Amino acid sequence: MANIIYSDDQETIANLTHDQRQFVYNTLDCCVTTEVLEKIKPQLDENSSIVYKFSRALQGPVLDMMMRGMAVNLNTKKKLEDTFSKRKIRLQFILDSLANAVWGKDLNANSPHQCKAFFYEHMGLPKQYKFAQGQRKVSTDREALEKLRIHFYAEPVCNAVLAVRDTVKKLSVIRKGLDEDLRIRTSYGIAGTETGRFSSSTNVWGTGDNLQNWEALMRQMIVPDPGKKFAYIDLEQAESDRKSVV
């Protein structure tokens, strides 16, 4: 199996079983990380070592945060469902009005097939591409639509599509993001940013969300546990101040 891990033989790789593919994938995570560590060790000075040790020391508390999660007020959750449902209806009406003016029918913002036909065939906009699993494919994801917004007539439609998608995602999280104990959890990345801030995403069970990016309205459903309080520290300019000092 060791030979397979570093093999460039595409036929050998293609014939691997599912379990073997998982084995190779996980083994590469370990092997490549170890090789990288050996290469960068000579570059680590005393300050880098301090940061590295601090990040490692955070693993325990952060894991506890991820496992514990946060309590949710179910009444507020229901009100938010109603709010975002109404928002989705209004945004879909705006999108359909714009789409009907272009091709005479509604547009499903979450259908890549329809979006490709709408923007690239009916509007004649330049195709945007992305690489997925080593293949170059036509895309209408967020990055692609943000590039298409430079076109005057496409901008309002792109904005409407993105707004509908965002609202649908928020609704999905509100409705399905809770675990069985009615708490919401996120996965934190300790060393994923240049400035040392945590990154976050859906948890390992596929529920929750990137809670750090939630708008204030959605945060209303998260409440402190009995006997606890939430505190908010405004560090909006902290990163820019840090960079100016450096």
PDB file of C-alpha atoms in Angstrom:
ATOM      1  CA  MET A   1       0.000   0.000   0.000  1.00  0.00           C
ATOM      2  CA  ALA A   2       2.936   2.342   0.627  1.00  0.00           C
ATOM      3  CA  ASN A   3       3.795   2.168  -3.088  1.00  0.00           C
ATOM      4  CA  ILE A   4       0.245   3.133  -4.008  1.00  0.00           C
ATOM      5  CA  ILE A   5       0.300   6.246  -1.810  1.00  0.00           C
ATOM      6  CA  TYR A   6       3.027   7.872  -3.898  1.00  0.00           C
ATOM      7  CA  SER A   7       2.098   6.239  -7.199  1.00  0.00           C
ATOM      8  CA  ASP A   8       1.517   8.257 -10.384  1.00  0.00           C
ATOM      9  CA  ASP A   9      -0.013   5.221 -12.108  1.00  0.00           C
ATOM     10  CA  GLN A  10      -3.554   6.382 -12.881  1.00  0.00           C
ATOM     11  CA  GLU A  11      -4.722   2.844 -13.734  1.00  0.00           C
ATOM     12  CA  THR A  12      -3.575   1.542 -10.343  1.00  0.00           C
ATOM     13  CA  ILE A  13      -5.305   4.424  -8.563  1.00  0.00           C
ATOM     14  CA  ALA A  14      -8.499   3.946 -10.584  1.00  0.00           C
ATOM     15  CA  ASN A  15      -8.718   0.279  -9.564  1.00  0.00           C
ATOM     16  CA  LEU A  16      -8.576   0.954  -5.843  1.00  0.00           C
ATOM     17  CA  THR A  17     -11.537  -0.121  -3.748  1.00  0.00           C
ATOM     18  CA  HIS A  18     -13.467   2.444  -1.699  1.00  0.00           C
ATOM     19  CA  ASP A  19     -11.714   1.361   1.514  1.00  0.00           C
ATOM     20  CA  GLN A  20      -8.303   1.575  -0.160  1.00  0.00           C
ATOM     21  CA  ARG A  21      -9.068   5.088  -1.429  1.00  0.00           C
ATOM     22  CA  GLN A  22     -10.005   6.167   2.087  1.00  0.00           C
ATOM     23  CA  PHE A  23      -6.815   4.603   3.411  1.00  0.00           C
ATOM     24  CA  VAL A  24      -4.682   6.438   0.850  1.00  0.00           C
ATOM     25  CA  TYR A  25      -6.474   9.730   1.461  1.00  0.00           C
ATOM     26  CA  ASN A  26      -5.961   9.612   5.229  1.00  0.00           C
ATOM     27  CA  THR A  27      -2.417   8.298   4.976  1.00  0.00           C
ATOM     28  CA  LEU A  28      -1.443  11.150   2.649  1.00  0.00           C
ATOM     29  CA  ASP A  29      -2.746  13.605   5.245  1.00  0.00           C
ATOM     30  CA  CYS A  30      -0.275  12.181   7.746  1.00  0.00           C
ATOM     31  CA  CYS A  31       2.694  11.552   5.423  1.00  0.00           C
ATOM     32  CA  VAL A  32       2.610  14.884   3.610  1.00  0.00           C
ATOM     33  CA  THR A  33       2.108  16.817   6.841  1.00  0.00           C
ATOM     34  CA  THR A  34       5.101  15.060   8.389  1.00  0.00           C
ATOM     35  CA  GLU A  35       7.262  15.813   5.333  1.00  0.00           C
ATOM     36  CA  VAL A  36       6.256  19.472   5.429  1.00  0.00           C
ATOM     37  CA  LEU A  37       7.065  19.688   9.141  1.00  0.00           C
ATOM     38  CA  GLU A  38      10.560  18.302   8.572  1.00  0.00           C
ATOM     39  CA  LYS A  39      11.149  20.917   5.848  1.00  0.00           C
ATOM     40  CA  ILE A  40       9.975  23.925   7.857  1.00  0.00           C
ATOM     41  CA  LYS A  41      11.501  22.964  11.209  1.00  0.00           C
ATOM     42  CA  PRO A  42      14.793  24.791  10.438  1.00  0.00           C
ATOM     43  CA  GLN A  43      12.770  27.943   9.659  1.00  0.00           C
ATOM     44  CA  LEU A  44      10.955  28.003  13.006  1.00  0.00           C
ATOM     45  CA  ASP A  45      12.441  30.625  15.283  1.00  0.00           C
ATOM     46  CA  GLU A  46      11.646  31.090  18.962  1.00  0.00           C
ATOM     47  CA  ASN A  47       8.569  33.256  18.304  1.00  0.00           C
ATOM     48  CA  SER A  48       7.173  30.772  15.795  1.00  0.00           C
ATOM     49  CA  SER A  49       7.626  28.004  18.329  1.00  0.00           C
ATOM     50  CA  ILE A  50       5.653  30.000  20.912  1.00  0.00           C
ATOM     51  CA  VAL A  51       2.766  30.477  18.482  1.00  0.00           C
ATOM     52  CA  TYR A  52       2.854  26.805  17.520  1.00  0.00           C
ATOM     53  CA  LYS A  53       2.793  25.670  21.153  1.00  0.00           C
ATOM     54  CA  PHE A  54      -0.048  28.075  21.903  1.00  0.00           C
ATOM     55  CA  SER A  55      -2.084  26.693  18.991  1.00  0.00           C
ATOM     56  CA  ARG A  56      -1.514  23.146  20.210  1.00  0.00           C
ATOM     57  CA  ALA A  57      -2.518  24.144  23.735  1.00  0.00           C
ATOM     58  CA  LEU A  58      -5.814  25.464  22.351  1.00  0.00           C
ATOM     59  CA  GLN A  59      -6.849  22.034  21.086  1.00  0.00           C
ATOM     60  CA  GLY A  60      -8.365  20.956  24.402  1.00  0.00           C
ATOM     61  CA  PRO A  61     -10.510  24.040  25.123  1.00  0.00           C
ATOM     62  CA  VAL A  62     -11.581  24.369  21.500  1.00  0.00           C
ATOM     63  CA  LEU A  63     -12.608  20.711  21.316  1.00  0.00           C
ATOM     64  CA  ASP A  64     -14.667  21.265  24.463  1.00  0.00           C
ATOM     65  CA  MET A  65     -16.347  24.269  22.789  1.00  0.00           C
ATOM     66  CA  MET A  66     -17.150  22.218  19.707  1.00  0.00           C
ATOM     67  CA  MET A  67     -18.558  19.328  21.728  1.00  0.00           C
ATOM     68  CA  ARG A  68     -20.561  21.531  24.099  1.00  0.00           C
ATOM     69  CA  GLY A  69     -22.202  23.715  21.468  1.00  0.00           C
ATOM     70  CA  MET A  70     -24.660  26.483  22.341  1.00  0.00           C
ATOM     71  CA  ALA A  71     -28.235  26.523  23.542  1.00  0.00           C
ATOM     72  CA  VAL A  72     -31.028  27.719  21.255  1.00  0.00           C
ATOM     73  CA  ASN A  73     -34.248  29.542  22.138  1.00  0.00           C
ATOM     74  CA  LEU A  74     -36.901  27.575  20.232  1.00  0.00           C
ATOM     75  CA  ASN A  75     -39.444  30.437  20.257  1.00  0.00           C
ATOM     76  CA  THR A  76     -36.916  32.787  18.673  1.00  0.00           C
ATOM     77  CA  LYS A  77     -35.965  30.044  16.235  1.00  0.00           C
ATOM     78  CA  LYS A  78     -39.605  29.783  15.097  1.00  0.00           C
ATOM     79  CA  LYS A  79     -39.856  33.563  14.640  1.00  0.00           C
ATOM     80  CA  LEU A  80     -36.669  33.528  12.563  1.00  0.00           C
ATOM     81  CA  GLU A  81     -38.073  30.757  10.382  1.00  0.00           C
ATOM     82  CA  ASP A  82     -41.095  32.948   9.647  1.00  0.00           C
ATOM     83  CA  THR A  83     -38.902  36.007   9.002  1.00  0.00           C
ATOM     84  CA  PHE A  84     -36.599  34.259   6.553  1.00  0.00           C
ATOM     85  CA  SER A  85     -39.481  32.432   4.860  1.00  0.00           C
ATOM     86  CA  LYS A  86     -41.096  35.786   4.103  1.00  0.00           C
ATOM     87  CA  ARG A  87     -37.749  37.174   2.957  1.00  0.00           C
ATOM     88  CA  LYS A  88     -37.286  34.220   0.596  1.00  0.00           C
ATOM     89  CA  ILE A  89     -40.742  34.752  -0.943  1.00  0.00           C
ATOM     90  CA  ARG A  90     -40.028  38.446  -1.522  1.00  0.00           C
ATOM     91  CA  LEU A  91     -36.577  37.817  -3.006  1.00  0.00           C
ATOM     92  CA  GLN A  92     -37.883  35.011  -5.229  1.00  0.00           C
ATOM     93  CA  PHE A  93     -40.576  37.374  -6.537  1.00  0.00           C
ATOM     94  CA  ILE A  94     -37.889  39.932  -7.427  1.00  0.00           C
ATOM     95  CA  LEU A  95     -35.734  37.283  -9.107  1.00  0.00           C
ATOM     96  CA  ASP A  96     -38.667  35.851 -11.087  1.00  0.00           C
ATOM     97  CA  SER A  97     -39.672  39.327 -12.257  1.00  0.00           C
ATOM     98  CA  LEU A  98     -36.165  39.940 -13.596  1.00  0.00           C
ATOM     99  CA  ALA A  99     -35.901  36.443 -15.107  1.00  0.00           C
ATOM    100  CA  ASN A 100     -39.239  36.723 -16.901  1.00  0.00           C
ATOM    101  CA  ALA A 101     -38.044  39.909 -18.549  1.00  0.00           C
ATOM    102  CA  VAL A 102     -35.069  38.002 -19.988  1.00  0.00           C
ATOM    103  CA  TRP A 103     -36.395  34.573 -20.956  1.00  0.00           C
ATOM    104  CA  GLY A 104     -40.102  34.624 -20.150  1.00  0.00           C
ATOM    105  CA  LYS A 105     -40.114  32.239 -17.183  1.00  0.00           C
ATOM    106  CA  ASP A 106     -39.044  31.931 -13.555  1.00  0.00           C
ATOM    107  CA  LEU A 107     -35.497  31.075 -12.478  1.00  0.00           C
ATOM    108  CA  ASN A 108     -34.479  28.558  -9.816  1.00  0.00           C
ATOM    109  CA  ALA A 109     -31.490  30.170  -8.087  1.00  0.00           C
ATOM    110  CA  ASN A 110     -30.299  26.812  -6.734  1.00  0.00           C
ATOM    111  CA  SER A 111     -30.356  25.029 -10.093  1.00  0.00           C
ATOM    112  CA  PRO A 112     -26.893  25.153 -11.723  1.00  0.00           C
ATOM    113  CA  HIS A 113     -28.447  23.923 -14.999  1.00  0.00           C
ATOM    114  CA  GLN A 114     -30.991  26.747 -15.142  1.00  0.00           C
ATOM    115  CA  CYS A 115     -28.471  29.377 -14.069  1.00  0.00           C
ATOM    116  CA  LYS A 116     -25.998  28.304 -16.751  1.00  0.00           C
ATOM    117  CA  ALA A 117     -28.714  28.447 -19.415  1.00  0.00           C
ATOM    118  CA  PHE A 118     -29.919  31.834 -18.170  1.00  0.00           C
ATOM    119  CA  PHE A 119     -26.590  33.659 -17.844  1.00  0.00           C
ATOM    120  CA  TYR A 120     -24.499  32.033 -20.565  1.00  0.00           C
ATOM    121  CA  GLU A 121     -27.058  31.138 -23.241  1.00  0.00           C
ATOM    122  CA  HIS A 122     -29.866  33.689 -22.917  1.00  0.00           C
ATOM    123  CA  MET A 123     -27.849  36.631 -21.607  1.00  0.00           C
ATOM    124  CA  GLY A 124     -24.740  35.686 -23.599  1.00  0.00           C
ATOM    125  CA  LEU A 125     -22.328  36.459 -20.773  1.00  0.00           C
ATOM    126  CA  PRO A 126     -18.751  35.103 -20.805  1.00  0.00           C
ATOM    127  CA  LYS A 127     -18.595  31.680 -19.212  1.00  0.00           C
ATOM    128  CA  GLN A 128     -16.903  31.414 -15.836  1.00  0.00           C
ATOM    129  CA  TYR A 129     -14.945  28.288 -14.958  1.00  0.00           C
ATOM    130  CA  LYS A 130     -13.697  26.540 -11.845  1.00  0.00           C
ATOM    131  CA  PHE A 131     -11.610  23.445 -11.224  1.00  0.00           C
ATOM    132  CA  ALA A 132     -13.408  20.598  -9.475  1.00  0.00           C
ATOM    133  CA  GLN A 133     -11.710  17.239  -8.924  1.00  0.00           C
ATOM    134  CA  GLY A 134      -9.038  18.169 -11.438  1.00  0.00           C
ATOM    135  CA  GLN A 135     -11.520  19.108 -14.164  1.00  0.00           C
ATOM    136  CA  ARG A 136     -12.312  22.548 -15.562  1.00  0.00           C
ATOM    137  CA  LYS A 137     -16.069  23.087 -15.437  1.00  0.00           C
ATOM    138  CA  VAL A 138     -18.479  25.903 -16.239  1.00  0.00           C
ATOM    139  CA  SER A 139     -19.695  27.409 -12.991  1.00  0.00           C
ATOM    140  CA  THR A 140     -22.406  29.672 -11.608  1.00  0.00           C
ATOM    141  CA  ASP A 141     -21.252  29.556  -7.979  1.00  0.00           C
ATOM    142  CA  ARG A 142     -20.817  32.671  -5.831  1.00  0.00           C
ATOM    143  CA  GLU A 143     -17.375  33.479  -7.198  1.00  0.00           C
ATOM    144  CA  ALA A 144     -18.620  33.203 -10.785  1.00  0.00           C
ATOM    145  CA  LEU A 145     -21.669  35.424 -10.185  1.00  0.00           C
ATOM    146  CA  GLU A 146     -19.566  38.037  -8.411  1.00  0.00           C
ATOM    147  CA  LYS A 147     -17.434  38.261 -11.553  1.00  0.00           C
ATOM    148  CA  LEU A 148     -20.526  38.506 -13.762  1.00  0.00           C
ATOM    149  CA  ARG A 149     -21.832  41.449 -11.738  1.00  0.00           C
ATOM    150  CA  ILE A 150     -19.536  43.808 -13.639  1.00  0.00           C
ATOM    151  CA  HIS A 151     -22.012  43.539 -16.542  1.00  0.00           C
ATOM    152  CA  PHE A 152     -24.668  46.233 -16.162  1.00  0.00           C
ATOM    153  CA  TYR A 153     -27.757  44.189 -17.060  1.00  0.00           C
ATOM    154  CA  ALA A 154     -26.559  41.104 -15.190  1.00  0.00           C
ATOM    155  CA  GLU A 155     -25.832  42.825 -11.869  1.00  0.00           C
ATOM    156  CA  PRO A 156     -29.404  42.951 -10.462  1.00  0.00           C
ATOM    157  CA  VAL A 157     -30.052  39.320 -11.437  1.00  0.00           C
ATOM    158  CA  CYS A 158     -26.757  38.141  -9.926  1.00  0.00           C
ATOM    159  CA  ASN A 159     -27.554  40.013  -6.726  1.00  0.00           C
ATOM    160  CA  ALA A 160     -31.031  38.475  -6.589  1.00  0.00           C
ATOM    161  CA  VAL A 161     -29.722  34.937  -7.180  1.00  0.00           C
ATOM    162  CA  LEU A 162     -27.087  35.302  -4.455  1.00  0.00           C
ATOM    163  CA  ALA A 163     -29.637  36.786  -2.040  1.00  0.00           C
ATOM    164  CA  VAL A 164     -32.056  33.901  -2.623  1.00  0.00           C
ATOM    165  CA  ARG A 165     -29.295  31.323  -2.153  1.00  0.00           C
ATOM    166  CA  ASP A 166     -28.108  32.948   1.070  1.00  0.00           C
ATOM    167  CA  THR A 167     -31.633  33.088   2.454  1.00  0.00           C
ATOM    168  CA  VAL A 168     -32.345  29.457   1.522  1.00  0.00           C
ATOM    169  CA  LYS A 169     -29.121  28.388   3.243  1.00  0.00           C
ATOM    170  CA  LYS A 170     -29.996  30.334   6.395  1.00  0.00           C
ATOM    171  CA  LEU A 171     -33.447  28.798   6.446  1.00  0.00           C
ATOM    172  CA  SER A 172     -31.922  25.340   6.105  1.00  0.00           C
ATOM    173  CA  VAL A 173     -29.580  25.957   9.022  1.00  0.00           C
ATOM    174  CA  ILE A 174     -32.382  27.309  11.210  1.00  0.00           C
ATOM    175  CA  ARG A 175     -34.594  24.318  10.417  1.00  0.00           C
ATOM    176  CA  LYS A 176     -32.055  21.499  10.345  1.00  0.00           C
ATOM    177  CA  GLY A 177     -28.895  22.844  11.983  1.00  0.00           C
ATOM    178  CA  LEU A 178     -29.724  21.713  15.493  1.00  0.00           C
ATOM    179  CA  ASP A 179     -28.565  18.440  16.985  1.00  0.00           C
ATOM    180  CA  GLU A 180     -30.826  16.051  18.879  1.00  0.00           C
ATOM    181  CA  ASP A 181     -30.190  17.846  22.168  1.00  0.00           C
ATOM    182  CA  LEU A 182     -31.474  21.090  20.557  1.00  0.00           C
ATOM    183  CA  ARG A 183     -28.030  22.710  20.646  1.00  0.00           C
ATOM    184  CA  ILE A 184     -26.134  24.103  17.688  1.00  0.00           C
ATOM    185  CA  ARG A 185     -22.460  23.346  17.099  1.00  0.00           C
ATOM    186  CA  THR A 186     -19.709  24.548  14.823  1.00  0.00           C
ATOM    187  CA  SER A 187     -16.233  23.273  13.952  1.00  0.00           C
ATOM    188  CA  TYR A 188     -13.393  25.674  14.743  1.00  0.00           C
ATOM    189  CA  GLY A 189     -10.114  25.841  12.853  1.00  0.00           C
ATOM    190  CA  ILE A 190      -7.364  26.880  15.262  1.00  0.00           C
ATOM    191  CA  ALA A 191      -4.583  27.591  12.777  1.00  0.00           C
ATOM    192  CA  GLY A 192      -6.495  28.407   9.617  1.00  0.00           C
ATOM    193  CA  THR A 193      -5.925  32.162   9.352  1.00  0.00           C
ATOM    194  CA  GLU A 194      -2.970  34.492   8.937  1.00  0.00           C
ATOM    195  CA  THR A 195      -3.893  36.663  11.908  1.00  0.00           C
ATOM    196  CA  GLY A 196      -4.621  33.871  14.391  1.00  0.00           C
ATOM    197  CA  ARG A 197      -8.386  34.245  14.334  1.00  0.00           C
ATOM    198  CA  PHE A 198     -10.415  31.045  14.379  1.00  0.00           C
ATOM    199  CA  SER A 199     -12.214  29.872  11.268  1.00  0.00           C
ATOM    200  CA  SER A 200     -15.462  27.936  11.586  1.00  0.00           C
ATOM    201  CA  SER A 201     -17.736  25.728   9.516  1.00  0.00           C
ATOM    202  CA  THR A 202     -20.391  23.030   9.821  1.00  0.00           C
ATOM    203  CA  ASN A 203     -19.500  20.484  12.457  1.00  0.00           C
ATOM    204  CA  VAL A 204     -18.204  16.962  11.879  1.00  0.00           C
ATOM    205  CA  TRP A 205     -21.759  15.574  11.905  1.00  0.00           C
ATOM    206  CA  GLY A 206     -22.828  17.883   9.065  1.00  0.00           C
ATOM    207  CA  THR A 207     -25.075  20.079  11.196  1.00  0.00           C
ATOM    208  CA  GLY A 208     -24.504  23.599  12.510  1.00  0.00           C
ATOM    209  CA  ASP A 209     -22.891  26.288  10.377  1.00  0.00           C
ATOM    210  CA  ASN A 210     -20.129  28.892  10.187  1.00  0.00           C
ATOM    211  CA  LEU A 211     -21.530  30.688  13.234  1.00  0.00           C
ATOM    212  CA  GLN A 212     -18.921  33.448  13.124  1.00  0.00           C
ATOM    213  CA  ASN A 213     -20.471  34.794   9.927  1.00  0.00           C
ATOM    214  CA  TRP A 214     -24.055  34.895  11.153  1.00  0.00           C
ATOM    215  CA  GLU A 215     -25.804  38.229  10.941  1.00  0.00           C
ATOM    216  CA  ALA A 216     -27.094  39.794  14.165  1.00  0.00           C
ATOM    217  CA  LEU A 217     -30.672  38.749  13.412  1.00  0.00           C
ATOM    218  CA  MET A 218     -29.802  35.049  13.355  1.00  0.00           C
ATOM    219  CA  ARG A 219     -27.695  35.278  16.500  1.00  0.00           C
ATOM    220  CA  GLN A 220     -30.823  36.119  18.483  1.00  0.00           C
ATOM    221  CA  MET A 221     -31.759  32.441  18.627  1.00  0.00           C
ATOM    222  CA  ILE A 222     -28.533  31.523  20.468  1.00  0.00           C
ATOM    223  CA  VAL A 223     -28.789  31.974  24.230  1.00  0.00           C
ATOM    224  CA  PRO A 224     -26.369  31.421  27.152  1.00  0.00           C
ATOM    225  CA  ASP A 225     -26.764  28.403  29.377  1.00  0.00           C
ATOM    226  CA  PRO A 226     -28.398  28.925  32.818  1.00  0.00           C
ATOM    227  CA  GLY A 227     -26.083  30.914  35.078  1.00  0.00           C
ATOM    228  CA  LYS A 228     -23.948  32.108  32.140  1.00  0.00           C
ATOM    229  CA  LYS A 229     -23.787  35.333  30.146  1.00  0.00           C
ATOM    230  CA  PHE A 230     -22.608  36.273  26.659  1.00  0.00           C
ATOM    231  CA  ALA A 231     -20.092  39.092  26.196  1.00  0.00           C
ATOM    232  CA  TYR A 232     -19.319  40.876  22.948  1.00  0.00           C
ATOM    233  CA  ILE A 233     -15.925  42.498  22.342  1.00  0.00           C
ATOM    234  CA  ASP A 234     -15.674  44.713  19.277  1.00  0.00           C
ATOM    235  CA  LEU A 235     -12.416  43.855  17.521  1.00  0.00           C
ATOM    236  CA  GLU A 236     -13.461  45.107  14.087  1.00  0.00           C
ATOM    237  CA  GLN A 237     -10.272  47.138  13.612  1.00  0.00           C
ATOM    238  CA  ALA A 238      -7.957  44.789  15.515  1.00  0.00           C
ATOM    239  CA  GLU A 239      -6.432  43.170  12.436  1.00  0.00           C
ATOM    240  CA  SER A 240      -5.777  46.455  10.620  1.00  0.00           C
ATOM    241  CA  ASP A 241      -4.216  47.934  13.765  1.00  0.00           C
ATOM    242  CA  ARG A 242      -1.994  44.895  14.121  1.00  0.00           C
ATOM    243  CA  LYS A 243      -0.823  45.139  10.526  1.00  0.00           C
ATOM    244  CA  SER A 244      -0.110  48.869  10.869  1.00  0.00           C
ATOM    245  CA  VAL A 245       2.076  48.210  13.898  1.00  0.00           C
ATOM    246  CA  VAL A 246       3.973  45.445  12.097  1.00  0.00           C
TER     247      VAL A 246
END
